[in-house]
Structures are given as C-alpha cells and as structure tokens.
Amino acid sequence: MSEAGQFPTGQFQTRVKKLRESLGILHKQDIQAIAHSFRLDAPHILLGDDCAAIPDGDGYLLLAAEGMMPFFVENDPWFAGWSAVMVNVSDVYSMGGRPIAVVDMLWSQSAERSQPLIDGMKAAAAAYQVPIVGGDTNCHSVYNALGVAILGRSHALLTSFSATPGDRLLMVVDQRGKAHPRHSFWNASTDADPARLRADLELLPQLAEAGLCDTAKDISNGGVIGTALMLLETSGCGAAIDLDAIVPPRNIALDWWLTCFPSYGFLLSVRPEQVETVQRQFGDRHLACQIIGEIQPTTQLVLRSQGESVTFWDFAQQPLTGFSPP
C-alpha cells in the first residue's frame, strides 16, 4: 500500500484479485440452495435483507438471527457474546427499525464455560438497552455454540431492494475505534459511551422516517465490497465504486479496511438531491459518511482506482445469494 486510500500504481488488478479471495463471501452462495429448499408461504416477505420485514399494521416487525463462528466462541467468548447481540441490533437499525428484544441459543460443555458468553451478551444488552427475554440453553453439550435472534419494529422501512441507477453509494462508519488484535474487526463499540452508541444508531430510522433514504445495508463480515454485492443483487443493479474515495482511519491499511467488520458501519444508496442532508446528519455526530460510488443500470460491480477499473463481479455470469429481482 503506497498511501492510505490508494493501491500502488500498476498493481491494481492483482490487488483486486487478492481482495476478492480474502472477502470470505463465497459461502453466501450456500444461502440460495438452502432457501430454495424451503417451501415459502409468504411471497410478500422479500428474502435477502438483513431482517425479514413482516407487514404489521402501520409498520413492519423485523426478525433476524445470527450464529457465531465456532472458533470465535472458543477463543474469545466474552466478545462473541457481545458481538452476537451487537450484530443483531445493527441489522434491525439498518432496516430503519428499533430493537424490541433478543433471545439466545446457547449450548456449552458446562455452566462455567457458558459464563463469559453470557457476560458478553448481558453487557451488550445493557449498552444497547435491548432485553434478553429467553431462549434455549444446554450446558451438557459436547461443543460450545451461540446464536442470537432479535425482534424489532420499523415504521419506515430501509431495504436493500430499492437502490436506483443514479443513486450515490455512501459508506458510513465510526472511525473512533481500534483494530481488534486477533480478528478482522474494527472495534468502535465496547469502549464507547452507550448513550452515544444508541444515538448514533437512531440516525438510521430517523433518516427513513424523514424520507431521506430508503435503501441501506449493514456492513457485515464481507466488508464494504461484499455488502455492496448483496445490496446490488437484491436491487437488480450494478455500481462503480471508487476505492480512492474510501479513507480508512489513521494507520489502517485500505485492504484491511475494505474487508473488516466495522461494528458501526452501513452502506446507503441515496438519491443525489438528498446526499448533502444525509451526510450532514452523520457529520453532526462525528461519523464518517463518504460518497464511494454510484448505482448503475448494469449487472456489474466495477472497482476503480487511479484511472484504472476492474469488473469485480458480474451477476449475469455468477449470482451470489440468488436473491435477485424476477
């Protein structure tokens, strides 16, 4: 890496190839085989978003779940417990909702092995003010595993189905954090003031309710590029992303920043006339909100840097999750 935010001249295609290999998103292709094996009786509920949005009166109930990777549960149980709640909370806010409650599915080899996981979940539940209201527990398992499900509610929905050609892609992150010493994770949550965490997340439903944005997705373990792929597939669009416009925190390499989970991170697709207002809302809370690209009427995600461009993915050649418009 020559400078923060830039790939070395002449090495762009090689770096993009390495980026694709390091994203860890190809397992998302498993989703389409599993989902298609179920008999789906609710065609009005779209598949492929961060939460299932279930129409309910004047709004939507939001339902989601996350399972923690086994190595994460084994090697960093407190942080795995925290993250299990945090990522579900983020999924709800990314759809313009507010969380109601979570339940956990905890299997462990003993009650003692469960305690760090429980402590991490309790700490996150307190920070985000989301009660843990039940679940399923087994302390006599031959392995340790954790999953958490969440229920939320949205009055004005943000989805990943509404990106429109001409929209600007905005990357929103909290750069007031630090890199986790062992995981590809930018930790802007565990040491932050809980009241600030909640107020920062509250911006998402406020934008939706004000009609300033209708398209968003939580930046997940696929990083911003993998998240962009999933948003584009469900919207049936392409995009061009300018990697030089993505500015990582000080002393953080761009390639690491592109693939990390940022803890507070969202990708928004915003109509051009609303971009300045949306950026100001995040900027007022000292959150980075960068224009990194534009939605296009194609099937391709193109990455650009220093005058070079590479087609990173073409949905006409290879679907990812398979959740594309008819």
XYZ file of N, CA and C in Angstrom, residues 95-319:
675
model
N -32.402 -1.508 8.838
C -33.668 -1.554 8.114
C -34.651 -0.503 8.609
N -34.098 0.518 9.268
C -34.944 1.618 9.723
C -35.758 1.271 10.943
N -35.342 0.239 11.671
C -36.111 -0.207 12.826
C -35.441 0.092 14.147
N -36.151 -0.263 15.197
C -35.629 -0.163 16.556
C -35.851 -1.513 17.223
N -34.839 -2.022 17.943
C -34.954 -3.365 18.529
C -35.940 -3.406 19.681
N -36.580 -4.567 19.815
C -37.529 -4.796 20.911
C -36.929 -5.740 21.950
N -36.417 -6.897 21.509
C -35.883 -7.887 22.440
C -35.090 -8.929 21.673
N -34.236 -9.658 22.398
C -33.477 -10.758 21.807
C -33.696 -12.032 22.627
N -33.498 -13.165 21.958
C -33.424 -14.466 22.629
C -32.133 -15.136 22.171
N -31.600 -16.013 23.021
C -30.332 -16.656 22.687
C -30.500 -18.165 22.594
N -29.599 -18.785 21.857
C -29.495 -20.243 21.762
C -28.076 -20.599 22.146
N -27.900 -21.062 23.382
C -26.579 -21.262 23.970
C -26.382 -22.723 24.335
N -25.410 -23.356 23.700
C -25.022 -24.729 24.036
C -23.566 -24.707 24.472
N -23.273 -25.353 25.610
C -21.907 -25.352 26.115
C -21.619 -26.661 26.842
N -20.348 -26.844 27.169
C -19.923 -28.067 27.831
C -20.129 -28.014 29.340
N -20.376 -26.802 29.855
C -20.630 -26.657 31.294
C -21.164 -25.257 31.554
N -21.749 -25.075 32.733
C -22.235 -23.748 33.109
C -21.076 -22.764 33.197
N -19.914 -23.256 33.649
C -18.750 -22.389 33.765
C -18.299 -21.884 32.395
N -18.332 -22.774 31.377
C -17.932 -22.367 30.032
C -18.934 -21.375 29.435
N -20.161 -21.405 29.937
C -21.192 -20.501 29.420
C -21.020 -19.078 29.926
N -20.412 -18.912 31.104
C -20.466 -17.618 31.777
C -19.860 -16.469 30.977
N -18.679 -16.628 30.341
C -18.159 -15.496 29.563
C -19.079 -15.097 28.411
N -19.706 -16.077 27.762
C -20.646 -15.771 26.688
C -21.832 -14.981 27.225
N -22.347 -15.435 28.377
C -23.479 -14.757 28.999
C -23.100 -13.336 29.414
N -21.905 -13.180 29.991
C -21.461 -11.853 30.432
C -21.355 -10.891 29.251
N -20.834 -11.389 28.111
C -20.733 -10.546 26.930
C -22.096 -10.135 26.404
N -23.042 -11.097 26.378
C -24.401 -10.771 25.922
C -25.056 -9.764 26.855
N -24.902 -9.951 28.160
C -25.510 -9.033 29.123
C -24.944 -7.624 28.973
N -23.625 -7.520 28.752
C -23.009 -6.201 28.607
C -23.547 -5.490 27.377
N -23.677 -6.204 26.263
C -24.204 -5.572 25.044
C -25.673 -5.238 25.190
N -26.437 -6.129 25.812
C -27.863 -5.868 26.010
C -28.066 -4.610 26.852
N -27.207 -4.417 27.854
C -27.299 -3.212 28.684
C -26.888 -1.974 27.891
N -25.814 -2.089 27.110
C -25.328 -0.934 26.345
C -26.353 -0.473 25.316
N -26.984 -1.435 24.635
C -27.939 -1.086 23.586
C -29.375 -1.034 24.101
N -29.547 -1.311 25.386
C -30.861 -1.296 26.029
C -31.872 -2.174 25.284
N -31.459 -3.406 25.052
C -32.307 -4.412 24.414
C -32.383 -5.605 25.351
N -33.537 -5.922 25.921
C -33.617 -7.007 26.902
C -33.450 -8.382 26.270
N -32.799 -9.273 27.015
C -32.742 -10.695 26.656
C -33.924 -11.356 27.357
N -34.857 -11.885 26.592
C -36.132 -12.316 27.176
C -36.336 -13.837 27.156
N -35.296 -14.587 26.816
C -35.444 -16.044 26.835
C -34.536 -16.686 25.817
N -34.814 -17.964 25.538
C -34.014 -18.682 24.562
C -33.967 -20.160 24.862
N -32.877 -20.783 24.470
C -32.683 -22.225 24.656
C -31.262 -22.454 25.154
N -31.122 -23.221 26.238
C -29.813 -23.421 26.859
C -29.570 -24.893 27.137
N -28.346 -25.339 26.853
C -27.913 -26.696 27.149
C -26.463 -26.622 27.614
N -26.234 -26.915 28.864
C -24.875 -26.863 29.430
C -24.226 -28.240 29.506
N -24.761 -29.216 28.774
C -24.201 -30.571 28.764
C -23.923 -31.014 27.337
N -23.538 -30.066 26.501
C -23.248 -30.353 25.104
C -21.802 -30.832 24.957
N -21.490 -31.444 23.829
C -20.113 -31.851 23.556
C -19.343 -30.720 22.873
N -20.012 -29.598 22.605
C -19.356 -28.457 21.969
C -19.982 -27.177 22.503
N -19.343 -26.041 22.197
C -19.831 -24.723 22.600
C -20.336 -23.984 21.365
N -21.536 -23.441 21.439
C -22.129 -22.752 20.293
C -23.070 -21.658 20.789
N -23.185 -20.599 19.980
C -24.041 -19.479 20.364
C -24.738 -18.901 19.135
N -26.024 -18.694 19.259
C -26.799 -17.957 18.278
C -27.737 -17.012 19.005
N -28.065 -15.907 18.380
C -28.978 -14.926 18.974
C -29.969 -14.482 17.906
N -31.235 -14.378 18.277
C -32.282 -13.868 17.385
C -32.844 -12.583 17.972
N -33.361 -11.726 17.106
C -33.839 -10.418 17.548
C -35.178 -10.097 16.889
N -35.989 -9.359 17.633
C -37.239 -8.823 17.121
C -37.169 -7.302 17.201
N -37.575 -6.647 16.126
C -37.607 -5.189 16.116
C -38.842 -4.694 15.387
N -38.937 -3.388 15.263
C -40.092 -2.808 14.578
C -39.652 -1.577 13.804
N -40.188 -1.436 12.582
C -39.890 -0.286 11.736
C -41.186 0.390 11.311
N -41.203 1.713 11.357
C -42.340 2.479 10.844
C -42.121 2.892 9.393
N -40.853 3.089 9.008
C -40.488 3.428 7.628
C -39.298 2.566 7.264
N -39.476 1.679 6.315
C -38.512 0.621 6.059
C -37.329 1.102 5.207
N -36.139 0.704 5.633
C -34.958 0.733 4.776
C -34.742 -0.694 4.279
N -34.543 -0.879 2.979
C -34.310 -2.217 2.460
C -33.105 -2.201 1.536
N -32.711 -3.378 1.084
C -31.650 -3.464 0.074
C -32.237 -3.736 -1.304
N -33.553 -3.538 -1.471
C -34.238 -3.779 -2.740
C -34.535 -2.494 -3.506
N -34.129 -1.336 -2.975
C -34.614 -0.063 -3.526
C -33.546 0.798 -4.158
N -32.319 0.295 -4.301
C -31.283 1.095 -4.962
C -31.697 1.374 -6.400
N -31.424 2.584 -6.855
C -31.872 3.052 -8.171
C -30.689 3.643 -8.933
N -30.544 3.326 -10.235
C -29.460 3.936 -11.013
C -29.435 5.451 -10.840
N -28.252 5.958 -10.604
C -28.075 7.384 -10.326
C -27.895 7.672 -8.850
N -28.333 6.741 -7.977
C -28.104 6.916 -6.539
C -26.609 6.984 -6.253
N -26.265 7.696 -5.202
C -24.894 7.695 -4.701
C -24.774 6.649 -3.589
N -23.676 5.914 -3.625
C -23.386 4.965 -2.558
C -22.610 5.678 -1.464
N -23.133 5.637 -0.247
C -22.486 6.273 0.894
C -22.046 5.200 1.885
N -20.807 5.288 2.314
C -20.265 4.402 3.339
C -20.211 5.188 4.642
N -20.928 4.688 5.652
C -20.997 5.361 6.946
C -20.310 4.488 7.996
N -19.315 5.036 8.675
C -18.598 4.286 9.709
C -18.241 5.207 10.871
N -18.014 4.582 12.009
C -17.487 5.288 13.172
C -15.997 4.973 13.240
N -15.173 5.960 12.951
C -13.728 5.739 12.936
C -13.090 5.916 14.308
N -13.921 6.175 15.328
C -13.393 6.337 16.689
C -13.294 4.968 17.344
N -12.363 4.177 16.901
C -12.206 2.830 17.440
C -10.784 2.360 17.271
N -10.615 1.039 17.260
C -9.287 0.452 17.077
C -9.447 -0.944 16.501
N -8.407 -1.398 15.821
C -8.431 -2.735 15.235
C -8.343 -3.788 16.338
N -9.176 -4.815 16.229
C -9.107 -5.920 17.173
C -7.780 -6.657 16.976
N -7.121 -7.074 18.053
C -5.796 -7.696 17.899
C -5.798 -9.048 17.200
N -6.948 -9.736 17.166
C -6.955 -11.090 16.595
C -7.927 -11.261 15.436
N -8.947 -10.448 15.363
C -9.987 -10.633 14.355
C -10.028 -9.452 13.394
N -10.596 -9.679 12.210
C -10.752 -8.609 11.220
C -11.967 -7.766 11.618
N -11.770 -6.989 12.681
C -12.876 -6.279 13.323
C -12.395 -4.922 13.794
N -13.100 -3.871 13.387
C -12.835 -2.518 13.871
C -13.757 -2.278 15.059
N -13.179 -2.194 16.245
C -13.967 -2.126 17.470
C -14.261 -0.674 17.832
N -15.461 -0.236 17.462
C -15.909 1.110 17.810
C -17.089 1.030 18.774
N -17.184 -0.083 19.518
C -18.384 -0.289 20.328
C -18.110 -0.574 21.800
N -17.219 -1.487 22.126
C -17.140 -1.956 23.511
C -16.675 -0.867 24.477
N -15.860 0.081 24.010
C -15.354 1.139 24.890
C -16.087 2.464 24.692
N -17.090 2.476 23.829
C -17.805 3.722 23.547
C -18.871 3.993 24.611
N -19.233 5.249 24.745
C -20.317 5.629 25.647
C -21.625 5.003 25.139
N -22.308 4.185 25.938
C -23.526 3.525 25.460
C -24.591 4.494 24.959
N -24.731 5.635 25.604
C -25.729 6.604 25.145
C -25.390 7.106 23.747
N -24.104 7.305 23.471
C -23.697 7.733 22.132
C -23.932 6.624 21.113
N -23.624 5.378 21.479
C -23.879 4.252 20.577
C -25.337 4.232 20.132
N -26.225 4.375 21.091
C -27.660 4.300 20.779
C -28.093 5.492 19.931
N -27.590 6.685 20.258
C -27.972 7.876 19.493
C -27.441 7.811 18.068
N -26.241 7.250 17.893
C -25.687 7.103 16.548
C -26.531 6.148 15.705
N -26.985 5.064 16.301
C -27.829 4.111 15.579
C -29.208 4.691 15.272
N -29.689 5.551 16.144
C -31.016 6.141 15.970
C -31.100 6.984 14.693
N -29.953 7.385 14.136
C -29.967 8.148 12.893
C -30.618 7.368 11.749
N -30.463 6.036 11.750
C -30.987 5.249 10.624
C -32.510 5.316 10.538
N -33.264 4.988 11.593
C -34.720 5.135 11.480
C -35.158 6.572 11.291
N -34.410 7.530 11.827
C -34.771 8.934 11.624
C -34.665 9.325 10.160
N -33.622 8.857 9.467
C -33.483 9.144 8.040
C -34.627 8.534 7.250
N -34.983 7.289 7.601
C -36.078 6.617 6.894
C -37.394 7.351 7.112
N -37.666 7.718 8.349
C -38.937 8.365 8.677
C -39.031 9.769 8.086
N -37.888 10.404 7.849
C -37.876 11.730 7.235
C -37.922 11.657 5.710
N -37.898 10.440 5.154
C -37.933 10.278 3.706
C -36.631 10.626 3.011
N -35.521 10.629 3.755
C -34.227 10.995 3.180
C -33.492 9.808 2.564
N -33.910 8.603 2.919
C -33.231 7.404 2.426
C -34.197 6.231 2.523
N -34.139 5.327 1.528
C -34.974 4.122 1.591
C -34.171 2.844 1.386
N -32.838 2.969 1.250
C -32.005 1.811 0.920
C -30.771 1.786 1.805
N -30.592 0.689 2.532
C -29.430 0.575 3.404
C -29.115 -0.889 3.661
N -27.876 -1.133 4.046
C -27.470 -2.465 4.441
C -26.336 -2.355 5.445
N -26.400 -3.169 6.463
C -25.349 -3.246 7.473
C -24.078 -3.807 6.839
N -22.931 -3.158 7.045
C -21.665 -3.681 6.537
C -21.265 -4.867 7.413
N -21.264 -6.038 6.814
C -21.088 -7.279 7.552
C -19.669 -7.807 7.397
N -19.487 -9.114 7.685
C -18.156 -9.710 7.608
C -17.608 -9.753 6.190
N -18.439 -9.517 5.186
C -17.946 -9.407 3.822
C -17.298 -8.066 3.531
N -17.250 -7.177 4.532
C -16.693 -5.856 4.320
C -17.589 -5.024 3.418
N -17.135 -3.840 3.090
C -17.975 -2.922 2.315
C -18.191 -3.434 0.892
N -17.211 -4.128 0.304
C -17.372 -4.631 -1.058
C -18.356 -5.796 -1.081
N -18.218 -6.729 -0.152
C -19.157 -7.847 -0.084
C -20.568 -7.382 0.218
N -20.698 -6.386 1.089
C -22.016 -5.838 1.407
C -22.620 -5.153 0.188
N -21.795 -4.437 -0.562
C -22.283 -3.791 -1.790
C -22.796 -4.837 -2.773
N -22.111 -5.963 -2.888
C -22.561 -7.024 -3.790
C -23.955 -7.503 -3.421
N -24.193 -7.732 -2.132
C -25.505 -8.227 -1.719
C -26.593 -7.189 -1.947
N -26.290 -5.919 -1.708
C -27.269 -4.860 -1.948
C -27.589 -4.744 -3.444
N -26.573 -4.814 -4.267
C -26.783 -4.687 -5.711
C -27.587 -5.860 -6.262
N -27.321 -7.058 -5.764
C -28.029 -8.230 -6.273
C -29.516 -8.139 -5.979
N -29.880 -7.765 -4.763
C -31.300 -7.678 -4.422
C -31.990 -6.523 -5.141
N -31.252 -5.467 -5.469
C -31.837 -4.333 -6.188
C -31.812 -4.520 -7.695
N -31.098 -5.525 -8.181
C -31.024 -5.747 -9.624
C -30.264 -4.663 -10.343
N -29.213 -4.147 -9.704
C -28.418 -3.060 -10.283
C -26.942 -3.409 -10.268
N -26.163 -2.559 -10.918
C -24.719 -2.594 -10.811
C -24.243 -1.327 -10.136
N -22.925 -1.180 -10.045
C -22.366 0.033 -9.436
C -20.904 0.159 -9.812
N -20.418 1.370 -9.722
C -18.987 1.649 -9.797
C -18.575 2.218 -8.448
N -17.545 1.622 -7.847
C -17.034 2.082 -6.556
C -15.617 2.597 -6.748
N -15.372 3.796 -6.257
C -14.063 4.428 -6.333
C -13.305 4.128 -5.042
N -12.337 3.237 -5.118
C -11.608 2.851 -3.913
C -10.789 4.005 -3.351
N -10.406 4.947 -4.211
C -9.638 6.096 -3.727
C -10.474 7.016 -2.845
N -11.806 6.868 -2.917
C -12.687 7.702 -2.095
C -12.894 7.119 -0.708
N -12.431 5.888 -0.502
C -12.603 5.233 0.801
C -11.373 5.528 1.652
N -11.562 6.312 2.674
C -10.452 6.759 3.515
C -10.492 6.000 4.842
N -9.537 5.109 5.079
C -9.531 4.364 6.340
C -9.056 5.239 7.495
N -9.235 4.777 8.716
C -8.687 5.510 9.861
C -7.160 5.594 9.776
N -6.611 6.484 10.527
C -5.157 6.705 10.538
C -4.425 5.405 10.872
N -3.386 5.115 10.092
C -2.512 3.944 10.282
C -3.197 2.611 10.005
N -4.338 2.636 9.307
C -5.030 1.399 8.917
C -4.921 1.245 7.402
N -4.457 0.080 6.952
C -4.291 -0.174 5.522
C -5.654 -0.285 4.838
N -5.729 0.191 3.614
C -7.002 0.178 2.882
C -7.516 -1.240 2.673
N -6.649 -2.175 2.298
C -7.138 -3.521 2.022
C -7.739 -4.169 3.264
N -7.165 -3.900 4.442
C -7.754 -4.413 5.691
C -9.096 -3.727 5.946
N -9.155 -2.425 5.715
C -10.371 -1.654 5.966
C -11.507 -2.107 5.061
N -11.185 -2.502 3.831
C -12.205 -2.940 2.884
C -12.844 -4.265 3.283
N -12.140 -5.074 4.057
C -12.633 -6.419 4.366
C -13.039 -6.602 5.822
N -12.851 -5.576 6.656
C -13.152 -5.749 8.072
C -14.636 -5.541 8.364
N -15.045 -6.024 9.528
C -16.377 -5.710 10.064
C -16.216 -4.465 10.931
N -16.880 -3.349 10.599
C -16.566 -2.082 11.268
C -17.364 -1.798 12.542
N -18.152 -2.713 13.024
C -19.001 -2.603 14.227
C -20.110 -1.558 14.073
N -19.791 -0.327 13.724
C -20.811 0.636 13.299
C -20.497 0.953 11.850
N -21.213 0.323 10.929
C -20.940 0.541 9.520
C -22.160 0.235 8.674
N -22.509 1.148 7.771
C -23.688 0.982 6.922
C -23.368 1.465 5.513
N -23.959 0.804 4.552
C -23.893 1.216 3.164
C -25.267 1.742 2.782
N -25.333 2.991 2.320
C -26.596 3.620 1.955
C -26.599 3.932 0.467
N -27.754 3.750 -0.165
C -27.964 4.187 -1.544
C -28.940 5.356 -1.484
N -28.468 6.539 -1.865
C -29.193 7.781 -1.592
C -29.395 8.556 -2.893
N -30.617 9.099 -3.082
C -30.877 9.953 -4.234
C -29.945 11.173 -4.181
N -29.434 11.628 -5.335
C -28.437 12.713 -5.340
C -28.873 13.964 -4.588
N -30.136 14.320 -4.682
C -30.604 15.557 -4.042
C -30.656 15.460 -2.517
N -30.550 14.258 -1.983
C -30.610 14.075 -0.526
C -29.232 13.844 0.092
N -28.192 13.689 -0.745
C -26.878 13.291 -0.235
C -26.332 14.288 0.772
N -26.369 15.580 0.451
C -25.790 16.581 1.344
C -26.470 16.573 2.713
N -27.784 16.439 2.734
C -28.512 16.412 4.001
C -28.162 15.169 4.804
N -28.085 14.020 4.134
C -27.742 12.773 4.825
C -26.336 12.850 5.395
N -25.397 13.343 4.615
C -24.023 13.463 5.103
C -23.945 14.387 6.318
N -24.708 15.458 6.287
C -24.687 16.400 7.404
C -25.220 15.756 8.682
N -26.242 14.919 8.554
C -26.806 14.252 9.734
C -25.742 13.409 10.435
N -24.972 12.642 9.663
C -23.923 11.811 10.262
C -22.743 12.657 10.725
N -22.382 13.651 9.913
C -21.260 14.501 10.282
C -21.486 15.237 11.579
N -22.729 15.626 11.844
C -23.036 16.315 13.101
C -22.759 15.443 14.310
N -22.724 14.124 14.115
C -22.411 13.209 15.205
C -21.003 12.630 15.058
N -20.173 13.270 14.249
C -18.760 12.891 14.074
C -18.603 11.473 13.535
N -19.516 11.099 12.641
C -19.446 9.822 11.951
C -19.031 10.077 10.501
N -18.069 9.291 10.005
C -17.606 9.458 8.623
C -18.680 8.979 7.663
N -19.025 9.811 6.692
C -20.037 9.469 5.689
C -19.480 9.874 4.329
N -18.894 8.899 3.616
C -18.158 9.165 2.389
C -18.943 8.681 1.169
N -18.996 9.491 0.117
C -19.526 9.032 -1.170
C -18.456 8.157 -1.804
N -18.760 6.886 -2.021
C -17.745 5.976 -2.554
C -18.092 5.455 -3.949
N -19.263 5.765 -4.469
C -19.605 5.255 -5.789
C -21.000 5.650 -6.215
N -21.447 5.019 -7.293
C -22.746 5.343 -7.880
C -23.410 4.072 -8.389
N -24.727 3.978 -8.183
C -25.518 2.867 -8.706
C -25.686 3.037 -10.216
N -25.542 1.924 -10.948
C -25.625 1.969 -12.404
C -26.612 0.922 -12.931
N -27.178 1.136 -14.132
C -28.148 0.189 -14.703
C -27.448 -0.971 -15.414
N -26.609 -1.700 -14.684
C -25.850 -2.813 -15.251
C -25.991 -4.024 -14.338
N -25.268 -5.075 -14.672
C -25.224 -6.262 -13.809
C -23.867 -6.403 -13.134
N -23.037 -5.377 -13.206
C -21.644 -5.497 -12.767
C -21.318 -4.560 -11.603
N -20.426 -5.039 -10.741
C -19.774 -4.175 -9.769
C -18.361 -3.917 -10.283
N -18.081 -2.650 -10.565
C -16.784 -2.240 -11.091
C -16.044 -1.472 -10.001
N -14.778 -1.835 -9.785
C -13.933 -1.122 -8.834
C -12.958 -0.252 -9.607
N -12.754 0.980 -9.131
C -11.873 1.926 -9.796
C -10.827 2.460 -8.823
N -9.655 2.767 -9.371
C -8.596 3.392 -8.580
C -7.564 3.979 -9.517
N -7.229 5.254 -9.326
C -6.165 5.942 -10.060
C -6.292 5.746 -11.575
N -7.497 5.889 -12.079
C -7.708 5.816 -13.513
C -7.862 4.408 -14.063
N -7.671 3.387 -13.235
C -7.867 2.009 -13.671
C -9.210 1.502 -13.169
N -9.754 0.514 -13.881
C -11.005 -0.089 -13.442
C -10.988 -1.583 -13.722
N -11.646 -2.345 -12.830
C -11.727 -3.803 -12.944
C -13.150 -4.221 -12.621
N -13.713 -5.113 -13.452
C -15.014 -5.699 -13.115
C -14.801 -6.733 -12.021
N -15.298 -6.414 -10.838
C -15.113 -7.283 -9.683
C -16.089 -8.452 -9.695
N -17.322 -8.199 -10.165
C -18.357 -9.228 -10.169
C -19.371 -8.899 -11.245
N -19.901 -9.933 -11.891
C -20.955 -9.750 -12.883
C -22.065 -10.744 -12.570
N -23.211 -10.238 -12.126
C -24.319 -11.119 -11.742
C -24.891 -11.875 -12.943
N -24.677 -11.375 -14.150
C -25.131 -12.095 -15.332
C -24.335 -13.374 -15.537
N -23.123 -13.405 -14.976
C -22.271 -14.583 -15.096
C -22.310 -15.462 -13.851
N -22.496 -14.849 -12.678
C -22.417 -15.599 -11.421
C -23.263 -14.925 -10.338
N -24.377 -15.530 -9.942
C -25.130 -14.975 -8.811
C -24.353 -15.176 -7.504
